[in-house]
Short mmCIF file of C-alpha atoms and ligand atoms in Angstrom, two decimals:
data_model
loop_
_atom_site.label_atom_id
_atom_site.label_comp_id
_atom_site.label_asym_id
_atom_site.label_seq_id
_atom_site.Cartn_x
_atom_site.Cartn_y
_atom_site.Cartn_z
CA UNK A 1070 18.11 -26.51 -2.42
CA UNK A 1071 20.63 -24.81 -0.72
CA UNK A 1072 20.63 -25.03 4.03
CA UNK A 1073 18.47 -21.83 4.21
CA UNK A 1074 15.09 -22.30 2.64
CA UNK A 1075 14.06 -26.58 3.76
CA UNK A 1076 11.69 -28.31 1.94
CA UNK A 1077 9.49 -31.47 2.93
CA UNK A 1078 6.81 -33.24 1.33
CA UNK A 1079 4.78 -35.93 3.04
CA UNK A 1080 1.75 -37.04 1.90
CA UNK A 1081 0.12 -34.15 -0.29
CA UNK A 1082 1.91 -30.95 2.30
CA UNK A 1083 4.99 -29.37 1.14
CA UNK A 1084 6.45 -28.00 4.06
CA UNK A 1085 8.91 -25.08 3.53
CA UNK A 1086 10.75 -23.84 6.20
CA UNK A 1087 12.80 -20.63 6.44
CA UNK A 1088 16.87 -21.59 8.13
CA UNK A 1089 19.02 -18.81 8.56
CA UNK A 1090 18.44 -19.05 12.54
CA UNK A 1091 21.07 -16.92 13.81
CA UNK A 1092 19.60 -14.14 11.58
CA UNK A 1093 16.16 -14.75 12.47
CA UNK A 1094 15.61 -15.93 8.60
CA UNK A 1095 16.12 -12.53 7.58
CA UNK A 1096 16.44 -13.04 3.51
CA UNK A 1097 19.46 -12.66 1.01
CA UNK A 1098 18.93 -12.29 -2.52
CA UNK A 1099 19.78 -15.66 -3.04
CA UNK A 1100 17.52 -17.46 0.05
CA UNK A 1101 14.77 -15.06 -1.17
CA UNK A 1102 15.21 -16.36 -5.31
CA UNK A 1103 15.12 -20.04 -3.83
CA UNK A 1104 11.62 -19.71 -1.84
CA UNK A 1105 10.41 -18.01 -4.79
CA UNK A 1106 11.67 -21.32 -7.06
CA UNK A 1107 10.21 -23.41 -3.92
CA UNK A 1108 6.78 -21.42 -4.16
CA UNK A 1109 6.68 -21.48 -7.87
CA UNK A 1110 7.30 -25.22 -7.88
CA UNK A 1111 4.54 -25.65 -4.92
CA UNK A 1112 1.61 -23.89 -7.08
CA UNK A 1113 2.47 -25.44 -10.31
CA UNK A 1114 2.68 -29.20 -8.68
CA UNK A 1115 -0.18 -31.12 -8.55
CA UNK A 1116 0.89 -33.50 -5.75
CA UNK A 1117 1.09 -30.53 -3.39
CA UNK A 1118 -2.08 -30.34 -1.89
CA UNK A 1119 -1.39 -27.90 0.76
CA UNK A 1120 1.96 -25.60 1.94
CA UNK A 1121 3.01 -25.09 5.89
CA UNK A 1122 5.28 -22.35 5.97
CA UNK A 1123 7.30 -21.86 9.47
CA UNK A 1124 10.86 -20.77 10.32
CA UNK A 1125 13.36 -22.32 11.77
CA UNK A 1126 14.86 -21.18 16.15
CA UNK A 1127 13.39 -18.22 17.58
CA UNK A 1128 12.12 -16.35 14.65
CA UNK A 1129 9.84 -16.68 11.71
CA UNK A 1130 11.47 -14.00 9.75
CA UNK A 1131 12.97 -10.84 10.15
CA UNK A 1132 12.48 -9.51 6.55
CA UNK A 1133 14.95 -8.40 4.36
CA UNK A 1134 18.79 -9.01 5.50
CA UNK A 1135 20.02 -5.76 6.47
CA UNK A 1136 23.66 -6.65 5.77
CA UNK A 1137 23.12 -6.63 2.21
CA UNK A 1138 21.57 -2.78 2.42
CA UNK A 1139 24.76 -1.32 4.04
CA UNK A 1140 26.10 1.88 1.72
CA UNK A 1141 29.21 3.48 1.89
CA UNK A 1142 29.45 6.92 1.77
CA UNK A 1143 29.00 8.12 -1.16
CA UNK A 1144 28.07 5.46 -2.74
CA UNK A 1145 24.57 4.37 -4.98
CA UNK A 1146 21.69 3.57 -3.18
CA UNK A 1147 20.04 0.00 -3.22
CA UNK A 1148 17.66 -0.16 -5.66
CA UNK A 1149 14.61 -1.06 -3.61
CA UNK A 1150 11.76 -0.87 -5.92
CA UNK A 1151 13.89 -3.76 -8.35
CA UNK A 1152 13.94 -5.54 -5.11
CA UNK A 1153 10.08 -5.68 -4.54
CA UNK A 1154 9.26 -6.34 -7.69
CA UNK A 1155 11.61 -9.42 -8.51
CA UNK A 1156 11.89 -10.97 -5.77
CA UNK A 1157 9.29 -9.53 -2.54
CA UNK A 1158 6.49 -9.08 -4.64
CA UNK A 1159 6.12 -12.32 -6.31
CA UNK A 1160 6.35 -14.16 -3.51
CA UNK A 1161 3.52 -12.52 -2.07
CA UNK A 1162 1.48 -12.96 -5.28
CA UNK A 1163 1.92 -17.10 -5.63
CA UNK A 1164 1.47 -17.10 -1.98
CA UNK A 1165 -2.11 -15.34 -2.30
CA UNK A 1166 -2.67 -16.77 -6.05
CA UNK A 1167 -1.45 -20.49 -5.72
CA UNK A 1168 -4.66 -22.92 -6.10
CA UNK A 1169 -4.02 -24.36 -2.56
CA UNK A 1170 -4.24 -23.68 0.92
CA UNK A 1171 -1.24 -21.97 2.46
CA UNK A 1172 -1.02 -22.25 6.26
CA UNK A 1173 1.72 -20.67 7.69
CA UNK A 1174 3.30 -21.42 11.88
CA UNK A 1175 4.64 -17.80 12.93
CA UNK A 1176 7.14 -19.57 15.40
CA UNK A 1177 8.63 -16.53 16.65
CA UNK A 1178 9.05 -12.62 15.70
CA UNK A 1179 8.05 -11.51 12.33
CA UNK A 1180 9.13 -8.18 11.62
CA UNK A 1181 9.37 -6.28 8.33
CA UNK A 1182 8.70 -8.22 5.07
CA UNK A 1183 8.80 -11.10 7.34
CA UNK A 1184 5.51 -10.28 9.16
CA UNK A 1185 3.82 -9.36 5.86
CA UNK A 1186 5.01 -12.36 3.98
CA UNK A 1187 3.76 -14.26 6.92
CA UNK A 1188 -0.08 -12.55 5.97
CA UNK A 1189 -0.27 -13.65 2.73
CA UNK A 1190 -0.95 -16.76 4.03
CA UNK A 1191 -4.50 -18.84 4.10
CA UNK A 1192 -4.81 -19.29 7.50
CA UNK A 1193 -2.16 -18.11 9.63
CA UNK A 1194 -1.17 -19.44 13.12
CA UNK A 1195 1.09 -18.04 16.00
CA UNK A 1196 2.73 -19.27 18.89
CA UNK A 1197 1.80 -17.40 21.67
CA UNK A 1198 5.42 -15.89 22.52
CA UNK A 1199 5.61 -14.80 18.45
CA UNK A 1200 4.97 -10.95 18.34
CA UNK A 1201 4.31 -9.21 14.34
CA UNK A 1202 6.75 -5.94 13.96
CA UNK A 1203 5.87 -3.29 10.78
CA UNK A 1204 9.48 -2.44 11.13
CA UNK A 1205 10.09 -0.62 8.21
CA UNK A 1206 9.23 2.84 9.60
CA UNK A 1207 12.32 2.24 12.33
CA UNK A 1208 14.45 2.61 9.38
CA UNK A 1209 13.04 5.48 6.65
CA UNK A 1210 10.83 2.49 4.44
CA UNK A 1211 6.89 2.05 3.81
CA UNK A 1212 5.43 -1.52 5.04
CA UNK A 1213 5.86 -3.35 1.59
CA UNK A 1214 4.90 -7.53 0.85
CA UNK A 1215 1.60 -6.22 0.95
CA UNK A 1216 1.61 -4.69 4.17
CA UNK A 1217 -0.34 -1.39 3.02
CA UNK A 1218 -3.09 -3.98 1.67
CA UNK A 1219 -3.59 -6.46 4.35
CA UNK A 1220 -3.08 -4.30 7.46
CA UNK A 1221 -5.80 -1.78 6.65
CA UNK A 1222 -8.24 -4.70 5.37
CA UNK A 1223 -7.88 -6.92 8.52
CA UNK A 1224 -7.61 -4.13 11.54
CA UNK A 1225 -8.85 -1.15 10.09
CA UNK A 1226 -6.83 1.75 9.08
CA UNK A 1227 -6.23 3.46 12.48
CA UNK A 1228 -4.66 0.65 13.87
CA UNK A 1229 -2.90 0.31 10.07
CA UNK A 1230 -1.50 3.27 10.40
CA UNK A 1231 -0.11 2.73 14.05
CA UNK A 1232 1.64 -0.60 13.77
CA UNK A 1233 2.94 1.17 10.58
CA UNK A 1234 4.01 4.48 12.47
CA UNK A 1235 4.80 3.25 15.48
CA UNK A 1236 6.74 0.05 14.95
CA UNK A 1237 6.15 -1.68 18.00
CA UNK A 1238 5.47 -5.42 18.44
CA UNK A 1239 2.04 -6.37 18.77
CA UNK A 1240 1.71 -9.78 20.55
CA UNK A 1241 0.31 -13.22 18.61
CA UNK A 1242 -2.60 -12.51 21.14
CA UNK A 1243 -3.70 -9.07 20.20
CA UNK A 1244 -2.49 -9.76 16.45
CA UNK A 1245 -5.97 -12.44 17.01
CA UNK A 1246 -7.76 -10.44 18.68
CA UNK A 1247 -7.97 -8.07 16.21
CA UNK A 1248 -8.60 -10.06 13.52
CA UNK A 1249 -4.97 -9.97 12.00
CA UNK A 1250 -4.19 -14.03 11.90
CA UNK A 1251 -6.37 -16.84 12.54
CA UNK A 1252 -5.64 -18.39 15.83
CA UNK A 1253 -2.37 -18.41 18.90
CA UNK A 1254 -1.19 -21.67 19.72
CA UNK A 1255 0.35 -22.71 22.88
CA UNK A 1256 4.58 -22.48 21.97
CA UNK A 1257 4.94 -26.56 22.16
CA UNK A 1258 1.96 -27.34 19.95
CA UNK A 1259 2.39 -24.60 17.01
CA UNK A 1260 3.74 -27.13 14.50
CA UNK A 1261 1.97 -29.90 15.30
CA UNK A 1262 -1.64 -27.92 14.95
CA UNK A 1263 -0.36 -26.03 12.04
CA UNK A 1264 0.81 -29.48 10.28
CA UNK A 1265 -2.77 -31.44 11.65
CA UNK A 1266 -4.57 -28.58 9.43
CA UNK A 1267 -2.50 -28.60 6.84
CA UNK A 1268 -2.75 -32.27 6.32
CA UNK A 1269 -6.40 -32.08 6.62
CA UNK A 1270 -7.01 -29.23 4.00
CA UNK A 1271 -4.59 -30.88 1.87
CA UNK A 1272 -6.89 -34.11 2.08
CA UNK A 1273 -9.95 -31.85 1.41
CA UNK A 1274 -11.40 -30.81 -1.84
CA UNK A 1275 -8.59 -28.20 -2.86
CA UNK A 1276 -9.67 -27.52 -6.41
CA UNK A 1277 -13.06 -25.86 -3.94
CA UNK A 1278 -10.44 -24.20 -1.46
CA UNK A 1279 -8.79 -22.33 -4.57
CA UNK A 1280 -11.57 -21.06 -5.73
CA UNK A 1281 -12.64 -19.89 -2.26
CA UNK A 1282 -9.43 -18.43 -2.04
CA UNK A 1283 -9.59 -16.64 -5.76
CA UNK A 1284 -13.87 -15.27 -4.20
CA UNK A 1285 -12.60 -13.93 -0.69
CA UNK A 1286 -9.40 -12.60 -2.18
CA UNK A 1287 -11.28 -10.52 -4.93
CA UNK A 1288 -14.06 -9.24 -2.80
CA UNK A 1289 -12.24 -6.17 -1.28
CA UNK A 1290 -11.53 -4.74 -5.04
CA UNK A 1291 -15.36 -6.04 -6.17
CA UNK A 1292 -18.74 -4.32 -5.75
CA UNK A 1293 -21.56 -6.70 -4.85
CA UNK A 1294 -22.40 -6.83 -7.99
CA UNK A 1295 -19.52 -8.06 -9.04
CA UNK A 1296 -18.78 -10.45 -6.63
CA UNK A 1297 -22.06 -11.94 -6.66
CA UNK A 1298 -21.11 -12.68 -10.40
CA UNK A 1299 -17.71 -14.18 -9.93
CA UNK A 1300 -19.46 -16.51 -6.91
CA UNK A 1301 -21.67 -17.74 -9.62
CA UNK A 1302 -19.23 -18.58 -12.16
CA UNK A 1303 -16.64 -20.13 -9.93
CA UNK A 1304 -19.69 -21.88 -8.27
CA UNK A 1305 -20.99 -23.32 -11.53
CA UNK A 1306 -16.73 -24.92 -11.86
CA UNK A 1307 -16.84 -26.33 -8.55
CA UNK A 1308 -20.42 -27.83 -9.22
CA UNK A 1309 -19.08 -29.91 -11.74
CA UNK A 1310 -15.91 -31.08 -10.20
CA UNK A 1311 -15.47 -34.51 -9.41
CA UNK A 1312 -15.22 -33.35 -5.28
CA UNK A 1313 -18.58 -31.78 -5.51
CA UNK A 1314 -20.00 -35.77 -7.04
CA UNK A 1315 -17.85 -37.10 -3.97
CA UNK A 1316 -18.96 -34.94 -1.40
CA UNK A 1317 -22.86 -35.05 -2.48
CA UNK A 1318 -22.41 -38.72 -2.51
CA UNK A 1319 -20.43 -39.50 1.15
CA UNK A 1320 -23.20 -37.33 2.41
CA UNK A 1321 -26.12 -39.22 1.30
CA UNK A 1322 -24.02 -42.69 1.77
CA UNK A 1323 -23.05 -41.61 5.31
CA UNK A 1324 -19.42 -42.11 4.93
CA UNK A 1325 -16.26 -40.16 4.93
CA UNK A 1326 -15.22 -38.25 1.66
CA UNK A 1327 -12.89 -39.05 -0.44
CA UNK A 1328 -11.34 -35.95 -2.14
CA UNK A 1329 -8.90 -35.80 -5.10
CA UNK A 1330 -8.76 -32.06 -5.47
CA UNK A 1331 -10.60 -32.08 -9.15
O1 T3D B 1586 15.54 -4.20 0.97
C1 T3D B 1586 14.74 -4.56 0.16
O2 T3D B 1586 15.00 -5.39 -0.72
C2 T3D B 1586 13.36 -4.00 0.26
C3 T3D B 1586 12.54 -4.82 1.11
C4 T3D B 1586 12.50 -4.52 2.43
C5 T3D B 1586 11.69 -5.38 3.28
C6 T3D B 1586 12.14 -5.39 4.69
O3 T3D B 1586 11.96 -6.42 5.29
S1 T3D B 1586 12.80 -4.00 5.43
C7 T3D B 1586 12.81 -4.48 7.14
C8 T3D B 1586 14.03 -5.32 7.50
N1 T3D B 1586 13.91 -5.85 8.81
C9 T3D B 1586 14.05 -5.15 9.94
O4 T3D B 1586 14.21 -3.94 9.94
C10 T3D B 1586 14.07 -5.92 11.24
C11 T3D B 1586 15.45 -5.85 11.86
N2 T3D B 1586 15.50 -6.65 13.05
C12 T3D B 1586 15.04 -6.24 14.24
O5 T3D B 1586 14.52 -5.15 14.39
C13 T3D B 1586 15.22 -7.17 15.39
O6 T3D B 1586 16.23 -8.10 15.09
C14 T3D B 1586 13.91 -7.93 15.74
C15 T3D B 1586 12.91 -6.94 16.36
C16 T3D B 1586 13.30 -8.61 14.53
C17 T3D B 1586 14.24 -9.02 16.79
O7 T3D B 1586 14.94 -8.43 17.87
P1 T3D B 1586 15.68 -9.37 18.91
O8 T3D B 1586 16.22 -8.47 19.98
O9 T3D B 1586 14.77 -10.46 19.32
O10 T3D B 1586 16.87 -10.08 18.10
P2 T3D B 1586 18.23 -9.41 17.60
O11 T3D B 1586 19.28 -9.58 18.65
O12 T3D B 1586 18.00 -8.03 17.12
O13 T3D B 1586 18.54 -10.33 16.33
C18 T3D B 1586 19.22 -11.56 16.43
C19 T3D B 1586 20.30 -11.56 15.38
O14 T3D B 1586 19.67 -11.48 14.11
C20 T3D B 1586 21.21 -10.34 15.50
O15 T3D B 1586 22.49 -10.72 15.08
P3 T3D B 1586 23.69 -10.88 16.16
O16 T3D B 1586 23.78 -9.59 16.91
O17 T3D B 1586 23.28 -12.01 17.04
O18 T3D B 1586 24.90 -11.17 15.33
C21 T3D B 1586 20.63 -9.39 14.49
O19 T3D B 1586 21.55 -8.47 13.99
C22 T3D B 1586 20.20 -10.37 13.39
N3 T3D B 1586 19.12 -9.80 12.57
C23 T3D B 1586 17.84 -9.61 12.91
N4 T3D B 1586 17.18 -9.07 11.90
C24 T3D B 1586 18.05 -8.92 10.90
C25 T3D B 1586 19.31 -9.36 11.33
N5 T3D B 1586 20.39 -9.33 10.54
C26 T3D B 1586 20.23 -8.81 9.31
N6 T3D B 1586 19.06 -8.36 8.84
C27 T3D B 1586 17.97 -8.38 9.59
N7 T3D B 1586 16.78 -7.94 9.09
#
């Protein structure tokens, strides 16, 4: 794996962490194929339990590397659509599809693909300084990595369609308060609680988290009906997994759990 995407595992949590620092882990084509390969190789691999996605100095991720979109006069326009769906796209659908939970440590600014990559996640921290930038608008382009789906789903589409318009940071605060991440985190203890949860979901009964994550993730495209339907049938699965026996039993026995994610 090449310096700019790191990967760790430790006890059931992949941690993947995005290093190009002094470009605020904005992504090349070739960083961007590699956290694909890492995120591929995270879903597919039963001894990952749980991902912790972070970036490495001041930034999380600044979206796509600009220095790669330069054109000279006169010359043929990046083909941005071959872009999203190769390489953005699919990152954003194993993040929101892989049968685990994906917490991710916004350590600093998140701006373009960056702060919508960082969405897709599970549950999604912030250190208080971090701030979330739909920068795309700044420069002629349409919030993409899912942007146009999350934003509107989680804060409603007025404030959608300001963060969109507008551009401007919104703080790891306000991104809370309005219901846009999951919690802030005091700066010096964003990768520890990030990990701590991590660890813990990873040593909870994941084969029950994914399909939580496949219910909630459907229910904005589902009627009721609908929805009440897939509940049942991914209910029925989980209430004959081997967790379910575990967790039934620890309850009764009055002792800790002991999950193996099947
Ligand atoms: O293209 C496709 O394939 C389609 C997909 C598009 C998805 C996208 O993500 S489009 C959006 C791309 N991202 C941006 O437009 C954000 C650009 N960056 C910024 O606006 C600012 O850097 C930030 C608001 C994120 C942070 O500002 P600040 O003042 O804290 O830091 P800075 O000084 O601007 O950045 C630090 C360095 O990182 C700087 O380099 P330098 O001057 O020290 O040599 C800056 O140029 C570099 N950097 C930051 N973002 C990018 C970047 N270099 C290349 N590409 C970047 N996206």
């Amino acid at each position: 794996m090449s310096d700019s995407i790191l990967v760790a595992d430790a006890a059931g949590l992949r941690s993947i962490t995005l290093n190009r620092p002094d470009r605020l882990n904005a992504f090349t084509t070739e960083m961007l194929n590699q956290f694909n390969a890492v995120l591929q190789d995270s879903a597919a691999d039963d001894a990952v339990r749980a991902v912790l996605l972070t970036g490495s100095g001041r930034g999380f991720c600044a979206g796509q590397d600009l220095n790669d979109r330069s054109v000279a006069p006169g010359g043929a326009a990046p083909d941005l659509g071959e872009s999203l769906e190769t390489r953005y796209n699919p990152a954003v659908r194993t993040i929101r599809t892989m049968p685990k939970p994906v917490v991710v440590a916004v350590n600093g600014v998140a701006a373009g693909a960056g702060a919508n990559l960082a969405l897709a996640g599970d549950l999604v921290y912030a250190a208080r300084s971090a701030k979330f930038i739909q920068s795309f608008g700044r420069i002629g382009l349409i919030p993409d990595s899912g942007g146009t789906y999350f934003l509107p789903r989680r804060v409603g589409s007025a404030r959608a369609m300001g963060l969109a318009m507008l551009g401007e940071s919104l703080a790891a605060e306000q991104a809370a308060a309005w219901g846009l991440i999951w919690d802030v985190v005091e700066d010096d203890q964003l990768l520890e609680t990030a990990t701590e949860v991590a660890i813990r979901l990873g040593g909870g009964p994941t084969a029950g988290f994914a399909k939580t994550k496949q219910a909630l993730n459907a229910s904005s495209g589902n009627s009721l009906d609908v929805q009440l339907d897939l509940e049942r049938d991914l209910q029925q699965a989980a209430g004959r997994s081997d967790d379910y026996a575990e967790g039934v039993a620890a309850f009764l026995e009055k002792r800790s759990p002991e999950f193996e994610g099947r």
